[in-house]
mmCIF file of C-alpha atoms in Angstrom:
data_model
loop_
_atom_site.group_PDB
_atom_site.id
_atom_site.type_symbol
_atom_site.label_atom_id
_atom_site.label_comp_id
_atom_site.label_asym_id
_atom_site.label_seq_id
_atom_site.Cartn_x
_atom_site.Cartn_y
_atom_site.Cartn_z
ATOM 1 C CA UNK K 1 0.000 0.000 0.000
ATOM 2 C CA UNK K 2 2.785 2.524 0.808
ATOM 3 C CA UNK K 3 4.265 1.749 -2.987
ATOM 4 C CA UNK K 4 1.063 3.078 -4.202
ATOM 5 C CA UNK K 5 0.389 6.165 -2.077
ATOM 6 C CA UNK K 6 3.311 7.994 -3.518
ATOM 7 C CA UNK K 7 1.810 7.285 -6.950
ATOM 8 C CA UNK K 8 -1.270 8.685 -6.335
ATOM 9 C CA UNK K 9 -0.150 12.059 -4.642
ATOM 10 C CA UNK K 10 2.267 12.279 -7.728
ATOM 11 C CA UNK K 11 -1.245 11.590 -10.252
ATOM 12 C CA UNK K 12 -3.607 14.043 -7.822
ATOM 13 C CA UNK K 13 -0.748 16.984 -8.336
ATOM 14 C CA UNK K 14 -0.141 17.123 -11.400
ATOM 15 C CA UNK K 15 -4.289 17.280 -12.362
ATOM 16 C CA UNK K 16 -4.350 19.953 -9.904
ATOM 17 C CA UNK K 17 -1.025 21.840 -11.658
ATOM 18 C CA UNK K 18 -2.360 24.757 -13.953
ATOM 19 C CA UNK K 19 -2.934 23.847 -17.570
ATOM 20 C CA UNK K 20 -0.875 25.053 -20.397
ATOM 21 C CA UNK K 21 -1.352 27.036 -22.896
ATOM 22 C CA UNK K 22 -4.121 25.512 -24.993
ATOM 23 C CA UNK K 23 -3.952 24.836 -28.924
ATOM 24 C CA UNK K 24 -6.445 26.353 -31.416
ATOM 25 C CA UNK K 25 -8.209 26.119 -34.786
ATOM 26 C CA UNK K 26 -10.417 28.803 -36.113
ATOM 27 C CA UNK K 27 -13.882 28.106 -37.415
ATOM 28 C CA UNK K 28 -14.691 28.953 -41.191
ATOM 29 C CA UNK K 29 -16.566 31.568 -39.748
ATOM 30 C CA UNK K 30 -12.909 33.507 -38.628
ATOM 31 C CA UNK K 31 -12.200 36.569 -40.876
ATOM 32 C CA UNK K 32 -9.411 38.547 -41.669
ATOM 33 C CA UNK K 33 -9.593 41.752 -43.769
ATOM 34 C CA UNK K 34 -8.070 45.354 -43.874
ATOM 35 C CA UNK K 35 -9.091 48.881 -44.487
ATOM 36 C CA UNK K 36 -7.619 51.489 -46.302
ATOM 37 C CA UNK K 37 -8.580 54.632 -48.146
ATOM 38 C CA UNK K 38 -8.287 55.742 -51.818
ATOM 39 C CA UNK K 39 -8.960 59.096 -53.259
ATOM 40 C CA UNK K 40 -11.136 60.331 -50.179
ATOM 41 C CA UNK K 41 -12.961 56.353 -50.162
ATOM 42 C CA UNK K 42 -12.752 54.099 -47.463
ATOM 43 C CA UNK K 43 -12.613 50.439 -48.862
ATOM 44 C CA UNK K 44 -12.783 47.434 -46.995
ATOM 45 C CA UNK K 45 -11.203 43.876 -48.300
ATOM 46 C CA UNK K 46 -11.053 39.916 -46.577
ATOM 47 C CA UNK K 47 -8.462 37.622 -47.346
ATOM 48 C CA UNK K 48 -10.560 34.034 -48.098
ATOM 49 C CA UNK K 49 -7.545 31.468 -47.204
ATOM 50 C CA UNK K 50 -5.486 32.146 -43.997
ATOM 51 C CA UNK K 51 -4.272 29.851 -41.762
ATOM 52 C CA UNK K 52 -4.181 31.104 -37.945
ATOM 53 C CA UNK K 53 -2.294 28.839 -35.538
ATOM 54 C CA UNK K 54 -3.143 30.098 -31.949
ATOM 55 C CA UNK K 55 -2.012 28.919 -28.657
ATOM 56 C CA UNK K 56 -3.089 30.954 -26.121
ATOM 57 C CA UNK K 57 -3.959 31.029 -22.161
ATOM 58 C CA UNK K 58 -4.509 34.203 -20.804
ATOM 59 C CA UNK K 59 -2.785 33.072 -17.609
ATOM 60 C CA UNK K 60 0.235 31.872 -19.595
ATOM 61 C CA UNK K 61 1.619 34.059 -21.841
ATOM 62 C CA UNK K 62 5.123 33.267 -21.976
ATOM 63 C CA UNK K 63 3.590 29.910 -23.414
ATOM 64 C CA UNK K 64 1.037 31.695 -25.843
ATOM 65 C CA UNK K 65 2.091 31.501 -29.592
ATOM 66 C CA UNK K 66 0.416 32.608 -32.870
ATOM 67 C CA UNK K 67 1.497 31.835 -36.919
ATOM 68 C CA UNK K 68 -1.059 33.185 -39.556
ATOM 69 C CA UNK K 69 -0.256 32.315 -42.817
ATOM 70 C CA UNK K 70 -2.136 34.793 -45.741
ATOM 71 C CA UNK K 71 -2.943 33.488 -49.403
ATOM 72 C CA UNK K 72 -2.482 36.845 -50.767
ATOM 73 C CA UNK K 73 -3.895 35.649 -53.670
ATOM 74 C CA UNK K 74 -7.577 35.823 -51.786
ATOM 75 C CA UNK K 75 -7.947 39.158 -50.866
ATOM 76 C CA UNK K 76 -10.982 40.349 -52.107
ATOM 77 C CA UNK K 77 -12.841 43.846 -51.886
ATOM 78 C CA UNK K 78 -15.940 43.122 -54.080
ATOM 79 C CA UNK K 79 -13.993 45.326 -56.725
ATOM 80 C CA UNK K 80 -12.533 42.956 -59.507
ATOM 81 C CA UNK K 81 -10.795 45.823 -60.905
ATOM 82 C CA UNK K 82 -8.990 46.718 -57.623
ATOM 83 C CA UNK K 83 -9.007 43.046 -56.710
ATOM 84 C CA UNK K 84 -6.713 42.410 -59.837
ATOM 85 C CA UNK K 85 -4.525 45.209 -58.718
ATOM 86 C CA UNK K 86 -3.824 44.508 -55.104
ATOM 87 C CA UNK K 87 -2.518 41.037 -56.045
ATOM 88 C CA UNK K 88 -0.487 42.219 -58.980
ATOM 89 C CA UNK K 89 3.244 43.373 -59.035
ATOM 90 C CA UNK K 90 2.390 47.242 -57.632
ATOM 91 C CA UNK K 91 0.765 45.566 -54.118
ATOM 92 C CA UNK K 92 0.632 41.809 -52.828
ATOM 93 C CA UNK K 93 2.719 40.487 -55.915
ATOM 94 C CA UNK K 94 1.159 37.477 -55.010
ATOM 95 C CA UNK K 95 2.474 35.352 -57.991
ATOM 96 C CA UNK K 96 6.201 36.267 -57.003
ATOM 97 C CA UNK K 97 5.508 35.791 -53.325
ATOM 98 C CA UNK K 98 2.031 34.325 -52.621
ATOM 99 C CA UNK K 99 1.884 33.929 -48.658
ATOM 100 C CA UNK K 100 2.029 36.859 -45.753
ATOM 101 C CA UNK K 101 2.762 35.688 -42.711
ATOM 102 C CA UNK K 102 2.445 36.882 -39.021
ATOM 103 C CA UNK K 103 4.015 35.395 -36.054
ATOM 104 C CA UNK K 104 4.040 36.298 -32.700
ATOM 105 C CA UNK K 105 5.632 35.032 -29.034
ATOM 106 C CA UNK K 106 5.683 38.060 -26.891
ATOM 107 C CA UNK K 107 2.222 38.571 -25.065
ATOM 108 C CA UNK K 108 1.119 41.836 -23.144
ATOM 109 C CA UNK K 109 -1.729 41.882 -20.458
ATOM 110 C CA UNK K 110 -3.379 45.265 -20.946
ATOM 111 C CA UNK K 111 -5.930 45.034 -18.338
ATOM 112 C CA UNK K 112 -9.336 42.868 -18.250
ATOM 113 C CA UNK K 113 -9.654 41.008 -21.815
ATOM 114 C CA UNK K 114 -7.411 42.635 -23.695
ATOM 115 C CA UNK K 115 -4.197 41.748 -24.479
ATOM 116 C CA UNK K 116 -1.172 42.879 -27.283
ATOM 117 C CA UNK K 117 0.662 40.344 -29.401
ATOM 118 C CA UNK K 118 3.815 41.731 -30.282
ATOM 119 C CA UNK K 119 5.151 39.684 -33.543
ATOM 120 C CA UNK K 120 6.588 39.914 -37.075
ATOM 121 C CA UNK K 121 4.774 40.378 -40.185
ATOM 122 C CA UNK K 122 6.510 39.382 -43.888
ATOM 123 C CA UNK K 123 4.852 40.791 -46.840
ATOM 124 C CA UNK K 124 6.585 40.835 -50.011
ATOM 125 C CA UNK K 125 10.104 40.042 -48.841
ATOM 126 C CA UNK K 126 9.876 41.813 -45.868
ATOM 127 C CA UNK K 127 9.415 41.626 -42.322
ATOM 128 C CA UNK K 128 8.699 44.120 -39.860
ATOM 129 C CA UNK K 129 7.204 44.437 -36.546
ATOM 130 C CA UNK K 130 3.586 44.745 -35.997
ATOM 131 C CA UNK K 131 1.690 45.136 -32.416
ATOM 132 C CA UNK K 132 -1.622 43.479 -32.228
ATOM 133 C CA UNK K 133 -4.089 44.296 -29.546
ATOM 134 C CA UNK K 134 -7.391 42.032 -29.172
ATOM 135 C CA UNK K 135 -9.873 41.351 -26.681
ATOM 136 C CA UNK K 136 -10.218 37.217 -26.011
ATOM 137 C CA UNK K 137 -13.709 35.987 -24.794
ATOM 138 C CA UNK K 138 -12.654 32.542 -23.542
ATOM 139 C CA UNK K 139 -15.883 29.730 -24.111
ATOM 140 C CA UNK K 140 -16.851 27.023 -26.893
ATOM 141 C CA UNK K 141 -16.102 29.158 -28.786
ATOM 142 C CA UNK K 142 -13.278 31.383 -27.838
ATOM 143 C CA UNK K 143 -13.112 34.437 -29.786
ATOM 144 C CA UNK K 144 -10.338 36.489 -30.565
ATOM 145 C CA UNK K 145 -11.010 40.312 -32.366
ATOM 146 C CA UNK K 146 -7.591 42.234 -32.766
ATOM 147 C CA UNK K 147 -6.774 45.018 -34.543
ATOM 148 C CA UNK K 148 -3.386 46.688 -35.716
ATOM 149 C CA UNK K 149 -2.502 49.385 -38.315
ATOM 150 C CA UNK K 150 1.133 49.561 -40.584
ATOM 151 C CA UNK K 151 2.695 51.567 -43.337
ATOM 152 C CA UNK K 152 1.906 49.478 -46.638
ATOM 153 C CA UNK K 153 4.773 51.282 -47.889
ATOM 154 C CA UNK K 154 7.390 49.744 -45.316
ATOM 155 C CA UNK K 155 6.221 46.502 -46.619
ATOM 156 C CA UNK K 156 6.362 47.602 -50.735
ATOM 157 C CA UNK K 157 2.491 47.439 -51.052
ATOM 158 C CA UNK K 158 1.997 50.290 -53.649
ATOM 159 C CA UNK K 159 4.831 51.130 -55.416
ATOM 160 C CA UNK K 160 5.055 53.199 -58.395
ATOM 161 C CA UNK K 161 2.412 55.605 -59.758
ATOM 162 C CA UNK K 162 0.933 53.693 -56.252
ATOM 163 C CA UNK K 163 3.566 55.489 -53.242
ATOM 164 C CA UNK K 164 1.796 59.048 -53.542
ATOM 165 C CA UNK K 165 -0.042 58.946 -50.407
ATOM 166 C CA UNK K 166 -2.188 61.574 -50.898
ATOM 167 C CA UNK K 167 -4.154 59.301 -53.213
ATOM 168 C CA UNK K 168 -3.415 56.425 -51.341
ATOM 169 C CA UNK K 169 -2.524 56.955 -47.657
ATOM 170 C CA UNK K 170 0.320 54.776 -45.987
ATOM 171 C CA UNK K 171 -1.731 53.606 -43.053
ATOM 172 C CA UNK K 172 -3.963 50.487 -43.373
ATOM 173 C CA UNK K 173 -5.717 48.938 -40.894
ATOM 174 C CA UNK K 174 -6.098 45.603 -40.411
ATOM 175 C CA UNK K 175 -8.912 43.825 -38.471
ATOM 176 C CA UNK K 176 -9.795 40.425 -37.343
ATOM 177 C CA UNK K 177 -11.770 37.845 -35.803
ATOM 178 C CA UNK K 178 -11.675 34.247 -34.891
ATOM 179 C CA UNK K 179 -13.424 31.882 -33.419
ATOM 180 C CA UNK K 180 -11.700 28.931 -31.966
ATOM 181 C CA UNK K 181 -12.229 25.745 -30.641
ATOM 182 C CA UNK K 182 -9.514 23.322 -28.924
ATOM 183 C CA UNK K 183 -7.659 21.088 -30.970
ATOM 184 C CA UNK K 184 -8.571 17.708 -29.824
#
């Protein structure tokens, strides 16, 4: 009996030690998009195929990882005109270099839900740092919505005829939301 009692204190601590940081994949209802303006109008566009791959615990953030990979190729603004542009040579140059990606390992607490992701973005050759701040709802299922704004010029999105930001201004905003549920 005493050969056993060891066992079981060993079993009963670690179900009672804290969990880690839990693995997640986003529902097809998850979007990603951006906002910009051009010429005085506000557009709005969605990239179709990304791949976000969260782990997150908002009592474990040293553990908390995310890697979103972009088809550039998918962004869409319900404009096929400006659709055919943005993934053309002058902005995504999505058939030289088809995928965006974002990772992040440095997590901030900034009070109640919200927290900031500090990670790397590379678009078209380059990479750069970009802050994202979201609120996480934890529940079946949890929902992350973050925000963060860049320079597309920093990252060669608009080049040419395309740099003058007074037609197109160098901020863009970029917005999203997940839902996730637990890996099994």
């Amino acid at each position: 009996m005493k050969s056993v009692f060891p066992l079981i204190t060993l079993l009963a601590a670690l179900a009672a030690a804290p969990a880690l940081a839990a693995d997640y994949t986003a529902s097809q209802d998850s979007t990603l998009g951006f906002r910009a303006t051009y010429m005085d109008d506000r557009f709005e566009g969605r990239f179709a195929d990304f791949t976000p791959a969260i782990r997150f615990d908002p009592a474990d953030l040293p553990s908390s990882r995310f890697d979103v990979r972009i088809a550039l190729s998918s962004a869409s603004t319900d404009n096929q005109e400006r659709d055919e542009l943005l993934v053309g040579p002058e902005f995504f140059n999505a058939g030289a270099l088809p995928e965006a990606r974002y990772q992040a390992d440095r997590f901030t607490a900034l009070g109640g839900s919200r927290f900031r992701a500090d990670g790397r973005l590379t678009l078209n050759g380059v990479s750069k740092p970009v802050a994202l701040e979201f609120d996480w709802t934890p529940g079946t299922p949890a929902v992350l919505e973050g925000r963060a704004s860049l320079e597309r010029l920093a990252f060669k999105v608009g080049e040419g005829d395309w740099a003058d930001t007074d037609l197109l201004p160098n901020k863009v905003e970029v917005f999203t939301r997940l839902e996730l549920q637990p890996k099994p």
